[in-house]
Amino acid sequence: MNIAIAQSGGPTCAINASLVGVFKQGLLTEEIDAIFGSINGIEGMIGDELINLKSIIRTNEDMELLRQTPSTMLGSCRYKLPDFKTDPEPFERIYETLQAHRIGIFIYIGGNDSMDTVVKLSGYLASVGSDIRVIGVPKTIDNDLPITDHTPGFGSAAKYVATTAQEIIRDSSVYSIPSVTIIEIMGRHSGWLTASTCILRANGEEAPHLIYLPEVDFSTERFIEDVRREMAKHKAVLVAVSEGVSLAADAEGVEAFQSGATDVFGHKYLSGIGKYLERLVAEKIGCKVRSIELNVMQRCSSHISSKTDIDEAETIGQAGLRAALEGNTGKMMYFRRVSEVPYAVTIEMTDAKNAANIEKKFPREWISSEHNQVTDAAIPYFLPLVQGEVNICMKNGLPMHFQRPLQMR
Amino acid sequence: MNIAIAQSGGPTCAINASLVGVFKQGLLTEEIDAIFGSINGIEGMIGDELINLKSIIRTNEDMELLRQTPSTMLGSCRYKLPDFKTDPEPFERIYETLQAHRIGIFIYIGGNDSMDTVVKLSGYLASVGSDIRVIGVPKTIDNDLPITDHTPGFGSAAKYVATTAQEIIRDSSVYSIPSVTIIEIMGRHSGWLTASTCILRANGEEAPHLIYLPEVDFSTERFIEDVRREMAKHKAVLVAVSEGVSLAADAEGVEAFQSGATDVFGHKYLSGIGKYLERLVAEKIGCKVRSIELNVMQRCSSHISSKTDIDEAETIGQAGLRAALEGNTGKMMYFRRVSEVPYAVTIEMTDAKNAANIEKKFPREWISSEHNQVTDAAIPYFLPLVQGEVNICMKNGLPMHFQRPLQMR
């Protein structure tokens, strides 16, 4: 039997580690022959674009480098399968690819949308009487998948964000004049990553002094009041704001933000919330203010990834293939936290439909009543996920990355 | 005899290591009693705001943590001394502070402006017949100080920028559609830091495909032509652009850029060159495009600092105090590269006036004739400066920082 693996959705630091986990388990399993990688997620299955992974991952060093290389080695996609009852064509093409290459197991590494693919594809295959199995392995820096305690990729993103926030605290407090620094952090619908900056308190930091999440309403008026109050207490105020904070309850704010700026080409231009709040502070308070967008570095800074995250990502990939070998299909693998101190998780499985298209929000009970902070109760949840450093392979003073074959660049 | 140290200008990852170097040499020198730190650069000397460094750096662990802590532990300033012949008042106040605390040596760690302070203050002290010595220790991520082969702080910034650029390459190449990613890098007048991304070639990377520096004219028309040509060769094009590229020769470009956007408060808003070029690519080429500003992370990401840089910064601080003890004043310490392979530098000194207010540009002979790349000849210059990693002290999965005394926060 052969197997195939694909990666989907936004890149993370851990998604290649899950690929390595599946690959390693494939090497260890006698009944498995070829291990295929599908190029650009499910699109490669539809278009029959597969590569033989054994021909490009050839040594133990290759596996280690791939574990340390951010983003998706096999490329990615944002393609969502239709309902197979109304539009069976892409399913038929995937089925042809699976049969042509004698693929008995398909492992899909991805987020909410990818779990939708697992549900639909496994459903289609069952409906045509195929015993080909489909298993989902979770990943997302957003940590917004239900059922699982956390998602692979999140711990590394949180470690990067907190490390960088702490360095920005040092940077922002050098001058004698008061200042406000606003860090915009990814998370359009959920605030997990922004909230995780609270772990800096475990190391004695007071900042971020204010944390704003999409889970609760955001008001620009209260924001300015909050900043003024913190400025009375601290010379350099640090604000962590989720890119997805909701201005819905703030009619004036939402209009000003969405009207945006007019760019040099005369187009309306929607800047990020960080830049918007920066200008708001400049206008209303008039102090020194700077906004910083952590941008894609949040999901690709593998040089400071969490060893716990990378190791778990590999292990859950491995477990996904074992679950398929045991005959399971339409399932998503997940972590269950069985102990917080000391930290311990087991890997379990659930029907992928329990996670498909559902977003897990940051808990309201961990948000302060003023909607501008995260409570200390969240710290023990986050801390274990950022523990440990990966021993990065360096060459010429720079991290080494696994290089994809030329035809994929 | 007592001594005083101050830090000035923009933060770097190495400026505290130079402080540790001076401090350690102070401990090792029998004739030195108290070691004072001046709060916020020369402002602390004018206002007599000194702290006793031995009371806050108390253990070897403190020294190691301070070496690893980014930014300026003593705070910073942008204050420039006047001419003492026309305005002696600040000089008289500094002299009072020096005498009140029996300070015989003042070490100033900073960039071009700080060397101006070294020249003026040492000149004033000589003019009043004082034998108090003033020595400058260089630092700046811009690497734009003359005389010295390179500046402490630059190697760590270059290591962060190249490491991050490489991770962004991985991140930007996951989808099947063509894309352009623009990284905006610090350097208002000199392109050293932007140019240093060429070292990725030593590790087999083709990107950045285009590199633009302030040293040569920049034209938006040629930029769009360059991007089109690179898009024909690469699916994901990466552009490194210095924040200070000069649009002076591009009348249309400069007008569009400087007219800027109108922000939500009706003010003209000058966005960075990266955002401007992003919108230009969207307008003229219409492909997927993203701009990324590396912002203050370039100067404070000590978790990926260069061991060579941090060690050298400490050594040159130590050498600065020794030079003062030998009776020198009005000098700046500098590195002379005596061998490229293997890399070796000696520490020398020059009159601070040779560096004050003078900017060293990136060499024209290392810029391609099309003004859009850096030649391979620059790689051996940059590579030694990013070698080695600092063994970062971690706590709770995060880097530990030296914490300033409460009264300084």
Coordinates of C-alpha atoms in Angstrom, one line a residue, chain A residues 9-12 40 43 69-78 158-160 162-164 166-168 170-176 186 199-200 202-206 235 256-257 259-265 267 269 275-276 278-281 283-284 290-297 299-304 383 386-389 392 394-404 406 408-409, chain B residues 9-12 40 43 69-78 158-160 162-164 166-168 170-176 186 199-200 202-206 235 256-257 259-265 267 269 275-276 278-281 283-284 290-297 299-304 383 386-389 392 394-404 406 408-409:
Chain A
G9 CA -3.9 26.6 5.1
G10 CA -1.6 29.2 6.5
P11 CA 2.0 28.3 7.2
T12 CA 3.3 27.5 10.7
N40 CA -0.4 22.5 -2.8
E43 CA -5.2 20.7 -5.2
T69 CA 12.0 24.5 8.4
P70 CA 9.0 26.8 8.7
S71 CA 6.1 27.0 6.3
T72 CA 4.7 24.1 4.2
M73 CA 7.3 22.2 2.3
L74 CA 4.6 20.7 0.0
G75 CA 3.0 24.1 -0.6
S76 CA -0.5 25.0 0.5
C77 CA -3.9 25.9 -0.8
R78 CA -7.1 27.7 0.4
A158 CA 3.3 32.2 21.1
K159 CA 7.0 31.8 22.0
Y160 CA 8.0 34.1 19.2
A162 CA 6.2 36.8 23.8
T163 CA 9.9 36.8 23.2
T164 CA 9.6 39.7 20.7
Q166 CA 9.6 41.4 25.8
E167 CA 12.4 42.7 23.5
I168 CA 10.1 45.5 22.4
R170 CA 13.3 46.9 26.5
D171 CA 13.5 48.9 23.2
S172 CA 10.5 51.2 24.0
S173 CA 11.7 52.3 27.5
V174 CA 15.0 53.9 26.7
Y175 CA 14.1 57.5 26.4
S176 CA 13.0 59.8 29.2
M186 CA -2.6 37.8 14.3
I199 CA 3.0 34.7 30.1
L200 CA 5.6 37.5 30.3
A202 CA 5.7 34.7 34.8
N203 CA 9.1 36.3 34.1
G204 CA 8.4 39.5 36.2
E205 CA 7.3 41.8 33.3
E206 CA 4.4 44.1 33.9
K235 CA 6.5 55.7 31.4
A256 CA -13.4 56.1 11.1
F257 CA -11.5 52.8 10.9
S259 CA -13.4 54.7 6.0
G260 CA -9.6 54.2 6.2
A261 CA -7.1 56.3 4.4
T262 CA -7.1 57.2 0.8
D263 CA -3.9 55.9 -0.8
V264 CA -1.7 57.6 -3.3
F265 CA -3.7 56.0 -6.1
H267 CA -8.1 54.1 -3.5
Y269 CA -7.0 51.8 1.9
K275 CA -1.8 51.7 12.7
Y276 CA -5.3 53.0 13.3
E278 CA -1.4 54.6 16.7
R279 CA -3.0 57.6 14.9
L280 CA -5.8 57.7 17.4
V281 CA -3.3 58.0 20.3
E283 CA -4.6 62.6 17.8
K284 CA -6.2 62.2 21.2
R290 CA 4.5 53.6 17.6
S291 CA 2.7 50.6 16.2
I292 CA 4.4 47.3 15.3
E293 CA 2.8 44.6 13.1
L294 CA 4.4 41.2 13.8
N295 CA 3.2 40.2 10.4
V296 CA 4.1 36.7 8.9
M297 CA 7.1 36.5 11.3
R299 CA 4.0 32.0 11.9
C300 CA 7.4 31.4 10.4
S301 CA 10.1 32.4 13.0
S302 CA 11.3 28.8 13.4
H303 CA 14.6 30.0 14.8
I304 CA 12.8 30.6 18.1
L383 CA 3.3 28.2 29.7
V386 CA 6.3 27.4 24.9
Q387 CA 8.8 25.3 26.8
G388 CA 12.2 24.2 25.3
E389 CA 14.3 25.3 22.4
I392 CA 18.7 24.7 15.3
M394 CA 23.3 26.6 11.6
K395 CA 25.5 27.2 8.5
N396 CA 27.4 30.5 7.9
G397 CA 25.8 31.9 11.1
L398 CA 22.3 31.4 9.7
P399 CA 19.7 28.7 10.3
M400 CA 19.7 25.9 7.7
H401 CA 16.5 25.2 5.9
F402 CA 15.4 22.1 4.0
Q403 CA 15.5 23.1 0.4
R404 CA 12.6 21.9 -1.8
L406 CA 13.9 22.8 -7.9
M408 CA 8.7 23.1 -6.7
R409 CA 10.2 26.5 -6.4
Chain B
G9 CA 21.4 56.9 20.4
G10 CA 19.1 54.1 19.1
P11 CA 19.1 50.8 21.0
T12 CA 21.0 47.8 19.7
N40 CA 19.8 58.7 29.6
E43 CA 21.5 64.1 30.0
T69 CA 19.6 42.1 27.2
P70 CA 18.8 44.3 24.3
S71 CA 18.5 48.1 24.3
T72 CA 20.3 50.5 26.6
M73 CA 20.1 49.5 30.3
L74 CA 21.0 53.1 31.3
G75 CA 18.4 54.7 29.0
S76 CA 19.4 56.9 26.0
C77 CA 19.1 60.4 24.6
R78 CA 19.2 62.3 21.4
A158 CA 22.3 41.6 10.2
K159 CA 21.9 38.1 11.7
Y160 CA 18.3 38.9 12.6
A162 CA 18.9 37.6 7.2
T163 CA 17.4 34.9 9.4
T164 CA 14.0 36.5 9.2
Q166 CA 15.0 33.5 4.9
E167 CA 12.0 32.5 7.0
I168 CA 9.9 35.0 5.0
R170 CA 9.7 30.0 3.0
D171 CA 6.5 31.6 4.1
S172 CA 5.9 33.5 0.8
S173 CA 6.4 30.5 -1.5
V174 CA 3.6 28.2 -0.3
Y175 CA 0.8 29.1 -2.6
S176 CA 0.6 28.3 -6.3
M186 CA 16.3 50.2 8.6
I199 CA 24.7 36.6 2.8
L200 CA 21.7 34.3 2.2
A202 CA 26.1 31.7 1.0
N203 CA 23.4 29.2 2.1
G204 CA 22.0 28.5 -1.4
E205 CA 19.2 31.0 -1.4
E206 CA 18.5 33.0 -4.6
K235 CA 7.1 32.3 -8.6
A256 CA 3.3 60.4 -5.2
F257 CA 5.2 59.1 -2.2
S259 CA 1.9 63.3 -1.0
G260 CA 1.2 60.2 1.0
A261 CA -2.2 59.1 2.2
T262 CA -4.7 61.2 4.0
D263 CA -5.4 59.5 7.3
V264 CA -8.7 59.1 9.1
F265 CA -8.2 62.4 10.9
H267 CA -3.9 64.6 8.1
Y269 CA 0.2 60.6 6.5
K275 CA 3.9 50.1 2.0
Y276 CA 4.2 52.5 -0.9
E278 CA 3.3 47.4 -2.2
R279 CA 0.5 49.6 -3.4
L280 CA 2.6 50.4 -6.5
V281 CA 3.0 46.7 -7.4
E283 CA -1.6 49.1 -9.0
K284 CA 0.9 48.4 -11.9
R290 CA 2.7 42.1 0.7
S291 CA 5.1 44.5 2.5
I292 CA 6.7 43.7 5.8
E293 CA 8.4 46.3 8.0
L294 CA 11.0 44.7 10.3
N295 CA 10.6 47.7 12.6
V296 CA 12.4 47.9 16.0
M297 CA 12.9 44.1 16.0
R299 CA 17.7 46.4 16.7
C300 CA 16.4 44.5 19.7
S301 CA 16.1 40.8 18.7
S302 CA 18.8 39.7 21.1
H303 CA 17.4 36.1 21.1
I304 CA 19.1 35.7 17.7
L383 CA 29.7 36.8 6.9
V386 CA 27.0 37.1 12.0
Q387 CA 28.9 34.0 13.2
G388 CA 28.0 32.2 16.4
E389 CA 25.0 32.2 18.7
I392 CA 20.7 32.6 25.9
M394 CA 15.9 31.0 29.4
K395 CA 13.2 31.0 32.1
N396 CA 9.7 29.7 31.6
G397 CA 10.5 29.1 27.9
L398 CA 11.4 32.8 27.4
P399 CA 14.7 34.7 27.3
M400 CA 15.7 36.2 30.7
H401 CA 16.5 39.9 30.7
F402 CA 18.4 42.0 33.1
Q403 CA 15.8 44.0 35.0
R404 CA 16.6 47.6 35.7
L406 CA 12.5 50.1 39.8
M408 CA 14.5 53.6 36.4
R409 CA 11.4 52.1 34.8

